[in-house]
Amino acid sequence: MSSPNTPENDRTPFAAMGLSDAVMTALTDVGYETPSPIQEATIGPLLAGRDVLGQAQTGTGKTAAFALPILSTMRFGKDAGKEPRALVLAPTRELAIQVAEAFQRYASHMPGFHVLPIYGGQGYGPQLAALKRGVDVVVGTPGRVIDHLKRGTLKLDSLEWLVLDEADEMLRMGFIDDVEWVFENTPPERQVALFSATMPGAIRRIAKTHL
């Protein structure tokens, strides 16, 4: 893993990382040229199909660290099916919305791409309608994700990616059993990315079991 202190001009530019053309165009639109340390350390392994455990604080660019490789490798369009290929678990509604907005921004040159944030406190109607139409990426809080899975309104048979964002915050908020349940109810061959600002024992156990 690269050092957080790597000078910016010594880092690999996004253009040399193997990201898709559509993603690169979106990065040009938002003015990104050089990855942050967490992005440089994780994008390559994720593109190569490896599971990743990343230690990163909020505000270090970790959303792009997992969103860019997911968008670069995911199939879109009619042949991709209606079921989500990526699920991102986030501890709060605010983070779920923020991550979904980031996916939308990085997928701005991917016609037909759909991302859906799902969280408690929001009516089921709009979520059910969107899931029925078909989504590529679901970003949700654990409780609401489990609700949909148990109702049969969210199906993960086609899941290729599972991301756990701010894992230590999930632990602090008492969601760790829910997180374990979701892991156990996803296809075993899915690729996993786990990000946490700190690495308490419970998070290390999840990483050891599921990565």
GROMACS .gro file of C-alpha atoms in nm:
model
  211
    1MET     CA    1   0.000   0.000   0.000
    2SER     CA    2   0.134   0.342  -0.088
    3SER     CA    3   0.233   0.585   0.183
    4PRO     CA    4  -0.007   0.871   0.260
    5ASN     CA    5   0.296   1.096   0.236
    6THR     CA    6   0.372   1.015  -0.129
    7PRO     CA    7   0.418   1.352  -0.304
    8GLU     CA    8   0.139   1.422  -0.551
    9ASN     CA    9   0.377   1.450  -0.847
   10ASP     CA   10   0.514   1.100  -0.771
   11ARG     CA   11   0.172   0.936  -0.786
   12THR     CA   12   0.036   0.745  -1.084
   13PRO     CA   13  -0.210   0.967  -1.277
   14PHE     CA   14  -0.566   0.840  -1.321
   15ALA     CA   15  -0.501   0.812  -1.695
   16ALA     CA   16  -0.247   0.531  -1.634
   17MET     CA   17  -0.461   0.325  -1.395
   18GLY     CA   18  -0.671   0.129  -1.645
   19LEU     CA   19  -1.005   0.299  -1.574
   20SER     CA   20  -1.271   0.294  -1.847
   21ASP     CA   21  -1.301   0.572  -2.104
   22ALA     CA   22  -1.641   0.679  -1.968
   23VAL     CA   23  -1.503   0.709  -1.615
   24MET     CA   24  -1.197   0.899  -1.737
   25THR     CA   25  -1.421   1.148  -1.921
   26ALA     CA   26  -1.622   1.204  -1.601
   27LEU     CA   27  -1.299   1.257  -1.404
   28THR     CA   28  -1.187   1.516  -1.660
   29ASP     CA   29  -1.524   1.691  -1.617
   30VAL     CA   30  -1.474   1.721  -1.241
   31GLY     CA   31  -1.107   1.817  -1.278
   32TYR     CA   32  -0.946   1.508  -1.119
   33GLU     CA   33  -0.598   1.422  -1.252
   34THR     CA   34  -0.400   1.265  -0.968
   35PRO     CA   35  -0.540   1.007  -0.724
   36SER     CA   36  -0.526   1.051  -0.349
   37PRO     CA   37  -0.310   0.797  -0.160
   38ILE     CA   38  -0.605   0.568  -0.075
   39GLN     CA   39  -0.719   0.581  -0.439
   40GLU     CA   40  -0.372   0.498  -0.570
   41ALA     CA   41  -0.338   0.211  -0.323
   42THR     CA   42  -0.675   0.047  -0.391
   43ILE     CA   43  -0.790   0.116  -0.749
   44GLY     CA   44  -0.532  -0.116  -0.911
   45PRO     CA   45  -0.604  -0.419  -0.688
   46LEU     CA   46  -0.982  -0.369  -0.724
   47LEU     CA   47  -0.954  -0.349  -1.103
   48ALA     CA   48  -0.747  -0.670  -1.087
   49GLY     CA   49  -1.035  -0.848  -0.911
   50ARG     CA   50  -0.886  -0.862  -0.563
   51ASP     CA   51  -1.065  -0.798  -0.233
   52VAL     CA   52  -0.937  -0.488  -0.054
   53LEU     CA   53  -0.919  -0.375   0.309
   54GLY     CA   54  -0.851  -0.001   0.318
   55GLN     CA   55  -0.784   0.219   0.617
   56ALA     CA   56  -0.901   0.570   0.535
   57GLN     CA   57  -1.050   0.866   0.716
   58THR     CA   58  -1.356   1.051   0.587
   59GLY     CA   59  -1.256   1.314   0.331
   60THR     CA   60  -0.963   1.119   0.181
   61GLY     CA   61  -1.141   1.031  -0.144
   62LYS     CA   62  -1.233   0.675  -0.049
   63THR     CA   63  -1.570   0.688  -0.229
   64ALA     CA   64  -1.389   0.730  -0.561
   65ALA     CA   65  -1.144   0.456  -0.451
   66PHE     CA   66  -1.423   0.197  -0.482
   67ALA     CA   67  -1.671   0.371  -0.718
   68LEU     CA   68  -1.425   0.421  -1.005
   69PRO     CA   69  -1.318   0.054  -1.037
   70ILE     CA   70  -1.678  -0.065  -0.994
   71LEU     CA   71  -1.798   0.163  -1.273
   72SER     CA   72  -1.501   0.070  -1.493
   73THR     CA   73  -1.569  -0.304  -1.479
   74MET     CA   74  -1.948  -0.323  -1.456
   75ARG     CA   75  -2.168  -0.424  -1.751
   76PHE     CA   76  -2.446  -0.179  -1.837
   77GLY     CA   77  -2.737  -0.169  -2.074
   78LYS     CA   78  -3.001  -0.419  -2.176
   79ASP     CA   79  -2.784  -0.731  -2.141
   80ALA     CA   80  -2.689  -0.645  -1.783
   81GLY     CA   81  -3.026  -0.735  -1.627
   82LYS     CA   82  -3.230  -0.546  -1.369
   83GLU     CA   83  -3.072  -0.676  -1.050
   84PRO     CA   84  -2.797  -0.469  -0.884
   85ARG     CA   85  -2.437  -0.571  -0.946
   86ALA     CA   86  -2.298  -0.361  -0.661
   87LEU     CA   87  -2.417  -0.306  -0.304
   88VAL     CA   88  -2.258  -0.042  -0.081
   89LEU     CA   89  -2.342  -0.054   0.291
   90ALA     CA   90  -2.318   0.283   0.467
   91PRO     CA   91  -2.383   0.357   0.837
   92THR     CA   92  -2.603   0.666   0.790
   93ARG     CA   93  -2.865   0.804   0.555
   94GLU     CA   94  -2.645   1.108   0.490
   95LEU     CA   95  -2.350   0.896   0.379
   96ALA     CA   96  -2.573   0.672   0.165
   97ILE     CA   97  -2.706   0.978  -0.021
   98GLN     CA   98  -2.355   1.125  -0.057
   99VAL     CA   99  -2.210   0.800  -0.197
  100ALA     CA  100  -2.503   0.759  -0.440
  101GLU     CA  101  -2.449   1.115  -0.565
  102ALA     CA  102  -2.079   1.042  -0.619
  103PHE     CA  103  -2.163   0.730  -0.825
  104GLN     CA  104  -2.402   0.938  -1.035
  105ARG     CA  105  -2.132   1.199  -1.094
  106TYR     CA  106  -1.867   0.945  -1.196
  107ALA     CA  107  -2.120   0.764  -1.421
  108SER     CA  108  -2.232   1.081  -1.600
  109HIS     CA  109  -2.110   0.941  -1.934
  110MET     CA  110  -2.278   0.602  -1.890
  111PRO     CA  111  -2.625   0.620  -2.044
  112GLY     CA  112  -2.878   0.407  -1.863
  113PHE     CA  113  -2.682   0.382  -1.539
  114HIS     CA  114  -2.902   0.379  -1.225
  115VAL     CA  115  -2.795   0.411  -0.862
  116LEU     CA  116  -3.045   0.396  -0.573
  117PRO     CA  117  -2.993   0.507  -0.212
  118ILE     CA  118  -3.216   0.315   0.031
  119TYR     CA  119  -3.245   0.405   0.400
  120GLY     CA  120  -3.489   0.414   0.689
  121GLY     CA  121  -3.717   0.712   0.738
  122GLN     CA  122  -3.800   0.720   0.367
  123GLY     CA  123  -4.119   0.564   0.232
  124TYR     CA  124  -4.096   0.222   0.068
  125GLY     CA  125  -4.295   0.332  -0.240
  126PRO     CA  126  -4.023   0.515  -0.437
  127GLN     CA  127  -3.762   0.252  -0.340
  128LEU     CA  128  -3.985  -0.037  -0.453
  129ALA     CA  129  -4.066   0.137  -0.783
  130ALA     CA  130  -3.698   0.201  -0.857
  131LEU     CA  131  -3.596  -0.156  -0.767
  132LYS     CA  132  -3.870  -0.291  -0.993
  133ARG     CA  133  -3.746  -0.079  -1.285
  134GLY     CA  134  -3.392  -0.204  -1.226
  135VAL     CA  135  -3.080  -0.050  -1.070
  136ASP     CA  136  -2.708  -0.108  -1.118
  137VAL     CA  137  -2.586   0.003  -0.775
  138VAL     CA  138  -2.768   0.010  -0.440
  139VAL     CA  139  -2.627   0.223  -0.158
  140GLY     CA  140  -2.806   0.156   0.167
  141THR     CA  141  -2.808   0.148   0.544
  142PRO     CA  142  -2.796  -0.208   0.682
  143GLY     CA  143  -3.145  -0.211   0.838
  144ARG     CA  144  -3.329  -0.100   0.525
  145VAL     CA  145  -3.119  -0.328   0.302
  146ILE     CA  146  -3.214  -0.626   0.522
  147ASP     CA  147  -3.581  -0.520   0.513
  148HIS     CA  148  -3.579  -0.532   0.133
  149LEU     CA  149  -3.388  -0.861   0.124
  150LYS     CA  150  -3.636  -1.027   0.362
  151ARG     CA  151  -3.931  -0.889   0.165
  152GLY     CA  152  -3.780  -1.022  -0.157
  153THR     CA  153  -3.784  -0.675  -0.314
  154LEU     CA  154  -3.402  -0.659  -0.333
  155LYS     CA  155  -3.238  -0.956  -0.502
  156LEU     CA  156  -2.862  -1.005  -0.493
  157ASP     CA  157  -2.826  -1.311  -0.718
  158SER     CA  158  -2.631  -1.105  -0.975
  159LEU     CA  159  -2.416  -0.921  -0.719
  160GLU     CA  160  -2.053  -0.872  -0.825
  161TRP     CA  161  -1.939  -0.616  -0.565
  162LEU     CA  162  -2.002  -0.566  -0.194
  163VAL     CA  163  -1.857  -0.255  -0.030
  164LEU     CA  164  -1.858  -0.183   0.342
  165ASP     CA  165  -1.801   0.189   0.396
  166GLU     CA  166  -1.697   0.335   0.735
  167ALA     CA  167  -1.701  -0.010   0.896
  168ASP     CA  168  -1.590   0.115   1.238
  169GLU     CA  169  -1.885   0.357   1.241
  170MET     CA  170  -2.116   0.059   1.170
  171LEU     CA  171  -1.965  -0.114   1.473
  172ARG     CA  172  -2.008   0.195   1.693
  173MET     CA  173  -2.375   0.226   1.589
  174GLY     CA  174  -2.450  -0.140   1.666
  175PHE     CA  175  -2.493  -0.255   1.304
  176ILE     CA  176  -2.224  -0.522   1.300
  177ASP     CA  177  -2.466  -0.819   1.328
  178ASP     CA  178  -2.670  -0.674   1.040
  179VAL     CA  179  -2.352  -0.638   0.834
  180GLU     CA  180  -2.262  -1.003   0.903
  181TRP     CA  181  -2.613  -1.110   0.796
  182VAL     CA  182  -2.582  -0.922   0.465
  183PHE     CA  183  -2.239  -1.077   0.397
  184GLU     CA  184  -2.383  -1.423   0.458
  185ASN     CA  185  -2.672  -1.358   0.219
  186THR     CA  186  -2.467  -1.246  -0.082
  187PRO     CA  187  -2.311  -1.469  -0.350
  188PRO     CA  188  -1.977  -1.606  -0.225
  189GLU     CA  189  -1.793  -1.511  -0.545
  190ARG     CA  190  -1.862  -1.137  -0.509
  191GLN     CA  191  -1.567  -0.902  -0.477
  192VAL     CA  192  -1.538  -0.719  -0.143
  193ALA     CA  193  -1.399  -0.377  -0.050
  194LEU     CA  194  -1.398  -0.281   0.318
  195PHE     CA  195  -1.305   0.070   0.432
  196SER     CA  196  -1.261   0.181   0.792
  197ALA     CA  197  -1.089   0.472   0.966
  198THR     CA  198  -0.975   0.241   1.247
  199MET     CA  199  -0.937  -0.137   1.265
  200PRO     CA  200  -1.097  -0.269   1.588
  201GLY     CA  201  -1.104  -0.645   1.646
  202ALA     CA  202  -1.462  -0.696   1.521
  203ILE     CA  203  -1.376  -0.532   1.187
  204ARG     CA  204  -1.062  -0.742   1.151
  205ARG     CA  205  -1.270  -1.055   1.214
  206ILE     CA  206  -1.515  -0.960   0.939
  207ALA     CA  207  -1.225  -0.894   0.703
  208LYS     CA  208  -1.062  -1.227   0.789
  209THR     CA  209  -1.390  -1.417   0.743
  210HIS     CA  210  -1.522  -1.252   0.427
  211LEU     CA  211  -1.225  -1.113   0.229
   0.00000   0.00000   0.00000
